[in-house]
Coordinates of C-alpha atoms and ligand atoms in Angstrom, one line a residue:
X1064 CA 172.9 143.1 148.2
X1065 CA 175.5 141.7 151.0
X1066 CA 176.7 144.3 153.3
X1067 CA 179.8 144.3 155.1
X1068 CA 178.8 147.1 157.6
X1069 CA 177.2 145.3 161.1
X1070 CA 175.8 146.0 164.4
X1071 CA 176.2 143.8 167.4
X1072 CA 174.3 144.6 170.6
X1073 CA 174.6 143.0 173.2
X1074 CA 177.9 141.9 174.5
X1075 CA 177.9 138.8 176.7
X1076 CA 179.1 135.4 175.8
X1077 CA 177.3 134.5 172.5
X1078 CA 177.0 138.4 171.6
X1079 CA 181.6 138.5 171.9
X1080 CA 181.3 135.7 170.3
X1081 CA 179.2 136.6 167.5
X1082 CA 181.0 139.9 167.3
X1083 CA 184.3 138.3 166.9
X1084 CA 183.1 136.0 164.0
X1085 CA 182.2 138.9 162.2
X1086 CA 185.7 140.2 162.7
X1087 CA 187.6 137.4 161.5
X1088 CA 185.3 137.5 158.1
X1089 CA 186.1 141.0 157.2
X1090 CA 183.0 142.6 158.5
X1091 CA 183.0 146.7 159.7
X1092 CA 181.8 145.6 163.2
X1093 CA 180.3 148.5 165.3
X1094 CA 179.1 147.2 168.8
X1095 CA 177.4 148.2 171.9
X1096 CA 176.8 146.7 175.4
X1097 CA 175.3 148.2 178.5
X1098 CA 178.7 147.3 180.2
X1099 CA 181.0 149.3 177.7
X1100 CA 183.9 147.8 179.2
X1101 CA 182.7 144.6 177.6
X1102 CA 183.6 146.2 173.8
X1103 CA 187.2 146.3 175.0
X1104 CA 188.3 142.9 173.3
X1105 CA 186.2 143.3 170.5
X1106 CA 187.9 146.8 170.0
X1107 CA 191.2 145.4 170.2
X1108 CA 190.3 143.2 167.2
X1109 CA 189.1 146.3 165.2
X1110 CA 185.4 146.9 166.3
X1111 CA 184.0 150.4 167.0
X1112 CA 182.5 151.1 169.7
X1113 CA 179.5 153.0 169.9
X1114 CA 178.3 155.5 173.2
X1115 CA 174.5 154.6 172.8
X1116 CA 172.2 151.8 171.1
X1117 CA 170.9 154.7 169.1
X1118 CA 174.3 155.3 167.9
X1119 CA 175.8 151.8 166.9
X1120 CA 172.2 151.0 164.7
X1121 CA 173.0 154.4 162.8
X1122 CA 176.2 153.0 161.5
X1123 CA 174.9 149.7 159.9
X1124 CA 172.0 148.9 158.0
X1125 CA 171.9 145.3 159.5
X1126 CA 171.7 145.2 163.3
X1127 CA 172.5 142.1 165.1
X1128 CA 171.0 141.9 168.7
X1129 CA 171.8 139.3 171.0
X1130 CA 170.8 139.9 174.9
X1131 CA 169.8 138.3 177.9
X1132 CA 166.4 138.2 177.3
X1133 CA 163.3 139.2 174.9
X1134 CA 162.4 142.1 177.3
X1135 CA 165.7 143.4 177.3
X1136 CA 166.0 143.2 173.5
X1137 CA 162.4 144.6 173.1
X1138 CA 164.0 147.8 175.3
X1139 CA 167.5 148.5 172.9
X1140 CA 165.1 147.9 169.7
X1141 CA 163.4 151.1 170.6
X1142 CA 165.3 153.7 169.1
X1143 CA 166.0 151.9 166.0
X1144 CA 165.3 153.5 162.7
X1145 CA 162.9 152.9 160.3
X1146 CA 164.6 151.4 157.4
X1147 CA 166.9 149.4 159.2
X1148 CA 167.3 145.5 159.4
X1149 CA 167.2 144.0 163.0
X1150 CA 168.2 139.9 163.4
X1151 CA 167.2 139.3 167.3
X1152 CA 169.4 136.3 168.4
X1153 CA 168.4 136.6 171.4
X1154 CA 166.6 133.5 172.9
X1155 CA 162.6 133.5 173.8
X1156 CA 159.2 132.0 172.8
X1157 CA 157.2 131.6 169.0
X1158 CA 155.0 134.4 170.6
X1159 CA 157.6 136.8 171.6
X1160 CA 159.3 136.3 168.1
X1161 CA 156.0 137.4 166.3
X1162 CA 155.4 140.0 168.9
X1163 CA 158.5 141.7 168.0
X1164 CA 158.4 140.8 164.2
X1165 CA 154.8 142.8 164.1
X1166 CA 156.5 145.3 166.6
X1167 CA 159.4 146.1 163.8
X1168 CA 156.8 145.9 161.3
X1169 CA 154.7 148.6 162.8
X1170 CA 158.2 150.8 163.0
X1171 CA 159.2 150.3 159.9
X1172 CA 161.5 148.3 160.7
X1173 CA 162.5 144.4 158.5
X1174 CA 162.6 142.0 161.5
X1175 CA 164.5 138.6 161.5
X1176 CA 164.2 136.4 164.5
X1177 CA 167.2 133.7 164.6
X1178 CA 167.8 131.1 167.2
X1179 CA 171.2 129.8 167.7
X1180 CA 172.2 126.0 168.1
X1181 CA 175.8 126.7 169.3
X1182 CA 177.5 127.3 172.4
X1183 CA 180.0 130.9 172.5
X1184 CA 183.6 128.5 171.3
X1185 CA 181.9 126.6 168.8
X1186 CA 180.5 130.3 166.5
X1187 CA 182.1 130.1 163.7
X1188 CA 182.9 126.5 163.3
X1189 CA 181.5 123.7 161.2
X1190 CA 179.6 122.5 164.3
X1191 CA 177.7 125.8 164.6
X1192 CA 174.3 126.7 162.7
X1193 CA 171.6 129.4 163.3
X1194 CA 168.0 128.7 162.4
X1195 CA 166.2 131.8 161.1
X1196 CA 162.9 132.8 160.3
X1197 CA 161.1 136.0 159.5
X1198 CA 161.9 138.7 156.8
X1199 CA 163.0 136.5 154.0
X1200 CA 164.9 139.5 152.5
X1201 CA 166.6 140.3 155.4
X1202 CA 168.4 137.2 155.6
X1203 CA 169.1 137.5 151.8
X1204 CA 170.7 140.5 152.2
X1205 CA 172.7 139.8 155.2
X1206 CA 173.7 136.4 154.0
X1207 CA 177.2 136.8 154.0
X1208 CA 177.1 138.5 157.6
X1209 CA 175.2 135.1 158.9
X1210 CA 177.2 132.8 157.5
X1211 CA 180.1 133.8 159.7
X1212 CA 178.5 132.2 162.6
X1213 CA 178.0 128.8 161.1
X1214 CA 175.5 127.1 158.5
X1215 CA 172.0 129.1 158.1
X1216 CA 168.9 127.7 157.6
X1217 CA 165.8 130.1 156.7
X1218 CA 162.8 128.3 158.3
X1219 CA 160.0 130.3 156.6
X1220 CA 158.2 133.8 157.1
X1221 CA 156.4 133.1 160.2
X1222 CA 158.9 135.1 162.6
X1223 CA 157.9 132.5 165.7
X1224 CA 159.1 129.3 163.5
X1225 CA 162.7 129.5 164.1
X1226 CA 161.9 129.5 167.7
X1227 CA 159.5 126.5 167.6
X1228 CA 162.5 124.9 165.8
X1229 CA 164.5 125.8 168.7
X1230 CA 162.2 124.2 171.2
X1231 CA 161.7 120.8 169.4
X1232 CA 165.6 120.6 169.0
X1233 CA 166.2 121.2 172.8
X1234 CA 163.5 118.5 173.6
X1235 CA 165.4 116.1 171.8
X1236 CA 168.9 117.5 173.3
X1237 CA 167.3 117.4 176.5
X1238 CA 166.0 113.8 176.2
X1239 CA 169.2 112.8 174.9
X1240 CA 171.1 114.3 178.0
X1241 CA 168.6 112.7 180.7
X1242 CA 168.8 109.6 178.6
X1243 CA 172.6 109.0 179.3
X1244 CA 172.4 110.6 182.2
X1245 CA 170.0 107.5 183.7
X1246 CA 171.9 105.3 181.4
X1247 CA 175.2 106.0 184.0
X1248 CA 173.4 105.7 187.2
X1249 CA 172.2 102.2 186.6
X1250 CA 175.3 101.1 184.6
X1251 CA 177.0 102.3 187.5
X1252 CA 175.4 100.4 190.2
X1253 CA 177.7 97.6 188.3
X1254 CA 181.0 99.6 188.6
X1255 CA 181.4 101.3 185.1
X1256 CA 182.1 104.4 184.9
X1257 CA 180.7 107.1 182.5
X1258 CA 183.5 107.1 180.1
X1259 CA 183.6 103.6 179.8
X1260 CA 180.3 103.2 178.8
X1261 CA 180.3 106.6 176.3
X1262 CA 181.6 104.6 173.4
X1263 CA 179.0 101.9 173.3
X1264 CA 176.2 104.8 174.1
X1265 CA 177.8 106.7 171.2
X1266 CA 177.3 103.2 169.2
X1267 CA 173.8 102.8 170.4
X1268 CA 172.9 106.3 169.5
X1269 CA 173.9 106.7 165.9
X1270 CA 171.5 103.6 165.6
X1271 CA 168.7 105.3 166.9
X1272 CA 169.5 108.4 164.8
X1273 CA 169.4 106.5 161.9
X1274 CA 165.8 104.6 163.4
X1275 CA 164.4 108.0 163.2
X1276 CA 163.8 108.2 159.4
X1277 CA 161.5 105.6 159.8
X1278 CA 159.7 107.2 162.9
X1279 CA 159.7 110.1 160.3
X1280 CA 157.7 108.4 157.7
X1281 CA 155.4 106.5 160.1
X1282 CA 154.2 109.5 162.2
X1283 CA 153.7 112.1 158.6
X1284 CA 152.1 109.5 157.2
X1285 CA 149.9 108.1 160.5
X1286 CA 151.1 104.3 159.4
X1287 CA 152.1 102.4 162.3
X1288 CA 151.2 99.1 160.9
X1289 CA 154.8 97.9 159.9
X1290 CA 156.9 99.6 162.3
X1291 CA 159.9 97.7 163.4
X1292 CA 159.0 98.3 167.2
X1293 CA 155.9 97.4 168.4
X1294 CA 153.9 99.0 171.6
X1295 CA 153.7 95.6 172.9
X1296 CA 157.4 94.6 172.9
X1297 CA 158.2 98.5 173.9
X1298 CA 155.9 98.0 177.2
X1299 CA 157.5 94.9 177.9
X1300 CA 161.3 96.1 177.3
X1301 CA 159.9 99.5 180.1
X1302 CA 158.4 97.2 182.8
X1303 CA 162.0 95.1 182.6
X1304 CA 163.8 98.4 182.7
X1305 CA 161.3 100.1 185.7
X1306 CA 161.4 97.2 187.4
X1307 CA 165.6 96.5 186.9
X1308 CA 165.9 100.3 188.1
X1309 CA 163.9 100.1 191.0
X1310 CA 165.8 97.0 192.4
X1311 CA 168.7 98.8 192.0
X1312 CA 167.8 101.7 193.7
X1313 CA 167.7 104.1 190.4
X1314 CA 164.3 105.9 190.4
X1315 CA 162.4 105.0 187.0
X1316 CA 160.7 108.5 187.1
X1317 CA 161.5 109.4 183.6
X1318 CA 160.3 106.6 181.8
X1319 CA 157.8 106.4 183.4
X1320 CA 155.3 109.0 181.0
X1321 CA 156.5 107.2 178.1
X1322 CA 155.1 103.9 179.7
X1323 CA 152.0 105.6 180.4
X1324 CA 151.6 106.3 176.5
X1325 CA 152.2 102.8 175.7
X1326 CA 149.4 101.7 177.7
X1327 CA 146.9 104.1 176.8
X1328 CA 148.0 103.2 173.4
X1329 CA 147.6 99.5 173.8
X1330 CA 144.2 100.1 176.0
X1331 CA 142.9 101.4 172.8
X1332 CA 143.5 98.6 170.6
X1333 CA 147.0 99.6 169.1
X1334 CA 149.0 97.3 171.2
X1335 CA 150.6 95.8 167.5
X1336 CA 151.6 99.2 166.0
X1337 CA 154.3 101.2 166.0
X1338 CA 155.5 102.4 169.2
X1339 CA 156.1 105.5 167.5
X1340 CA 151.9 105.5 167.3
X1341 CA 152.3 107.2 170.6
X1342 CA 152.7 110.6 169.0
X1343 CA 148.8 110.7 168.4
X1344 CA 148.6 111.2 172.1
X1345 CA 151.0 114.0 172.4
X1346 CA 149.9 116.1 169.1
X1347 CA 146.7 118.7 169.7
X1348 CA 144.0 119.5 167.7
X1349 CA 144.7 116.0 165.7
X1350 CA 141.8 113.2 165.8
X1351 CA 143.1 109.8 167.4
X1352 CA 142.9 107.8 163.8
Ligands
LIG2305 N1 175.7 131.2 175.7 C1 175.1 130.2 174.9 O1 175.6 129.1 174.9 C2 173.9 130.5 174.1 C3 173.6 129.7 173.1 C4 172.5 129.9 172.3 C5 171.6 131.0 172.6 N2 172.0 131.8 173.6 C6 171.1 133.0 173.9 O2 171.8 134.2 173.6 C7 171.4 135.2 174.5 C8 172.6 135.8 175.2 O3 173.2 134.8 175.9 P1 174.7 135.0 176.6 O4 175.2 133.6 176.9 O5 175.5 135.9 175.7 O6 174.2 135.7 177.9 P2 175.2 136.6 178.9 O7 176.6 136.2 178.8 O8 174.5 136.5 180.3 O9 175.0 138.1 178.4 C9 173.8 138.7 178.5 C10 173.9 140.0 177.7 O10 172.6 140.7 177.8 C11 172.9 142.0 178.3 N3 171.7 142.5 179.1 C12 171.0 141.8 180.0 N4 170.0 142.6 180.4 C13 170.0 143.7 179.7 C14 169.3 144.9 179.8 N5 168.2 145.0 180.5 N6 169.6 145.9 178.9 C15 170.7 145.8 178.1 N7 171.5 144.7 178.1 C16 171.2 143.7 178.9 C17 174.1 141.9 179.1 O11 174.7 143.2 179.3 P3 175.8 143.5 180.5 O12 177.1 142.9 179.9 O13 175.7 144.9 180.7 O14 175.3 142.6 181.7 C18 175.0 141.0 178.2 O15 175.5 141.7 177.2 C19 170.4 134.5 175.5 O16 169.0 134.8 175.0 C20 170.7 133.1 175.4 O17 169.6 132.2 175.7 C21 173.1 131.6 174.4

C-alpha cells in the first residue's frame, strides 16, 4: 500500500530537491538536515521539520536519505527503527550498498538502495529517473513517493545493482563528455568553435546510439564475425586520428588505450571481427573465445 507520509534526510542540493518534489505531489513531507536552517524553504512549502534524525524517521514509515556520503548516511541510519523503510539515495559503491542493505537487514530494517541519474533542476521532470535496487517491496510500497522524482526502474534484489548501474552509466557519460571535449580541441585548431560544431556532434551521436544495438547483440552473443566495423579499419581510422592530433598539437592520450585493445586484438588473430570484440579484453573472469 502507497503511503503519502515521507522522510527526507539530508538537505543539500539533490536532498531540497527531492524534498520539494514530494511537495508538489501531495506528499506529508517531514525533513531533517544537520544544518536546520537548510529546512527553511522546504517549510515554507509545507514540510515539517523535525529536531533530530530520530525524530523525522518516527513520523514516516518510508524514510528517504540522501547525504553527502555513505559514511555519513551509515551515521543518521542509526537510530532508525525496526520496521521502518529506508531508500538511501545517497551516492557510493556496489559494496557499500550491500553493506548497508545487510546492515538494515540485521536491524530490522527493509533497505532500498537508489542511485539517481539527475541533476537537483531536472527532479521531477521527464528527463529525471532513479535506478533502484534492493527490497523489492519497498519500492512497491513507496511507488507513488518515487515516482515524484522521475521514472523508476527496480534493478533486481541485489542491493549493490543499482549502483553498478550507476557506474556503467557514468562511464558512458564520462566517455561521451571527454569525447566532445577532444572533438573541440582539434576542430578548433581550424577555427570552429564548440557551438558550431555541437549540431553535427549531436548528428553524429544519435548514429552511434543507434550503432549500439548491434554492439549489444554482438558482445551477449560473443559474435563478431559480421560486425559492421572491423578491428582492422578501427586501427587504421586511430593511427590517422593519433597521428592528425599530434601534428596539431592535441595530445592523443585518450585514445590511445582503445588503440592498444585493437592491437592486442588483431595480434591474436581477430584483426577481421568486430571492433566491438575488444570487450573480451576488458570483461574478468571470461575465457578469451
Ligand atoms: N547534486 C547532484 O547533481 C547529484 C546527482 C545525483 C546524485 N547525487 C548524490 O546525492 C548525494 C547528495 O548530493 P548533494 O548534491 O545534495 O550534496 P550537497 O549539496 O553537498 O549536500 C550534502 C548533504 O549531506 C549532508 N551531510 C554531509 N555530511 C554529513 C554528516 N556527516 N552528517 C549529516 N549530514 C551530512 C549535508 O548537511 P549540511 O547541510 O549540514 O552540510 C547536506 O545535507 C551525494 O551522494 C551525491 O553524489 C547528487
Amino acid at each position: 500500500m502507497s503511503t503519502k507520509k515521507v522522510t527526507v534526510i539530508g538537505l543539500g542540493s539533490l536532498g531540497s530537491a527531492l524534498a520539494a518534489a514530494l511537495l508538489r505531489t501531495g506528499h506529508d513531507v517531514t525533513v531533517w538536515n544537520r544544518t536546520p536552517e537548510k529546512a527553511e524553504a522546504l517549510v515554507a512549502q509545507g514540510a515539517t521539520r523535525a529536531d533530530t534524525v530520530a525524530e523525522a524517521a518516527a513520523a514516516s514509515p518510508v524514510v528517504i536519505v540522501c547525504v553527502f556520503d555513505t559514511e555519513a548516511a551509515r551515521e543518521l541510519l542509526a537510530p532508525i527503527q525496526a520496521g521502518k523503510a529506508v531508500v538511501n539515495l545517497t551516492s557510493g559503491s556496489p559494496d557499500e550498498a550491500r553493506e548497508l542493505a545487510a546492515w538494515a537487514a540485521s536491524r530490522g530494517v527493509d533497505y532500498l538502495d537508489g542511485a539517481v541519474m539527475a541533476v537537483p533542476a531536472a527532479i521531477g521532470t521527464p528527463d529525471a529517473f532513479v535506478m533502484y535496487s534492493g527490497s523489492r517491496e519497498v519500492f512497491d510500497a513507496h511507488r507513488a513517493a518515487l515516482d515524484s522524482f522521475g521514472a523508476s526502474h527496480f534493478l533486481g534484489e541485489d542491493a549493490g545493482v543499482a549502483e553498478f548501474h550507476d557506474l556503467g552509466l557514468l562511464y558512458a557519460g564520462y566517455a561521451t563528455l571527454v569525447g566532445f571535449l577532444n572533438s573541440v580541441a582539434i576542430v578548433g585548431t581550424a577555427g570552429v568553435t564548440a557551438r558550431e560544431l555541437l549540431p553535427l556532434v549531436t548528428t553524429w551521436l544519435t548514429g552511434m546510439v543507434a550503432y549500439l544495438a548491434d554492439v549489444a547483440r554482438e558482445v551477449d552473443e560473443r559474435d563478431y564475425t559480421d560486425g559492421a566495423s572491423s578491428v582492422a579499419i578501427n586501427q587504421v581510422a586511430l593511427d590517422k586520428i593519433i597521428a592528425a592530433s599530434r601534428a596539431a598539437g592535441v595530445s592523443p592520450d585518450l585514445l590511445l588505450p582503445f588503440k592498444e585493445l585493437l592491437d592486442r586484438r588483431a595480434a591474436d588473430g581477430h584483426a577481421r571481427d568486430s571492433a566491438s570484440s575488444v570487450i573480451e579484453l576488458l570483461r574478468p573472469g571470461i575465457h578469451p573465445e
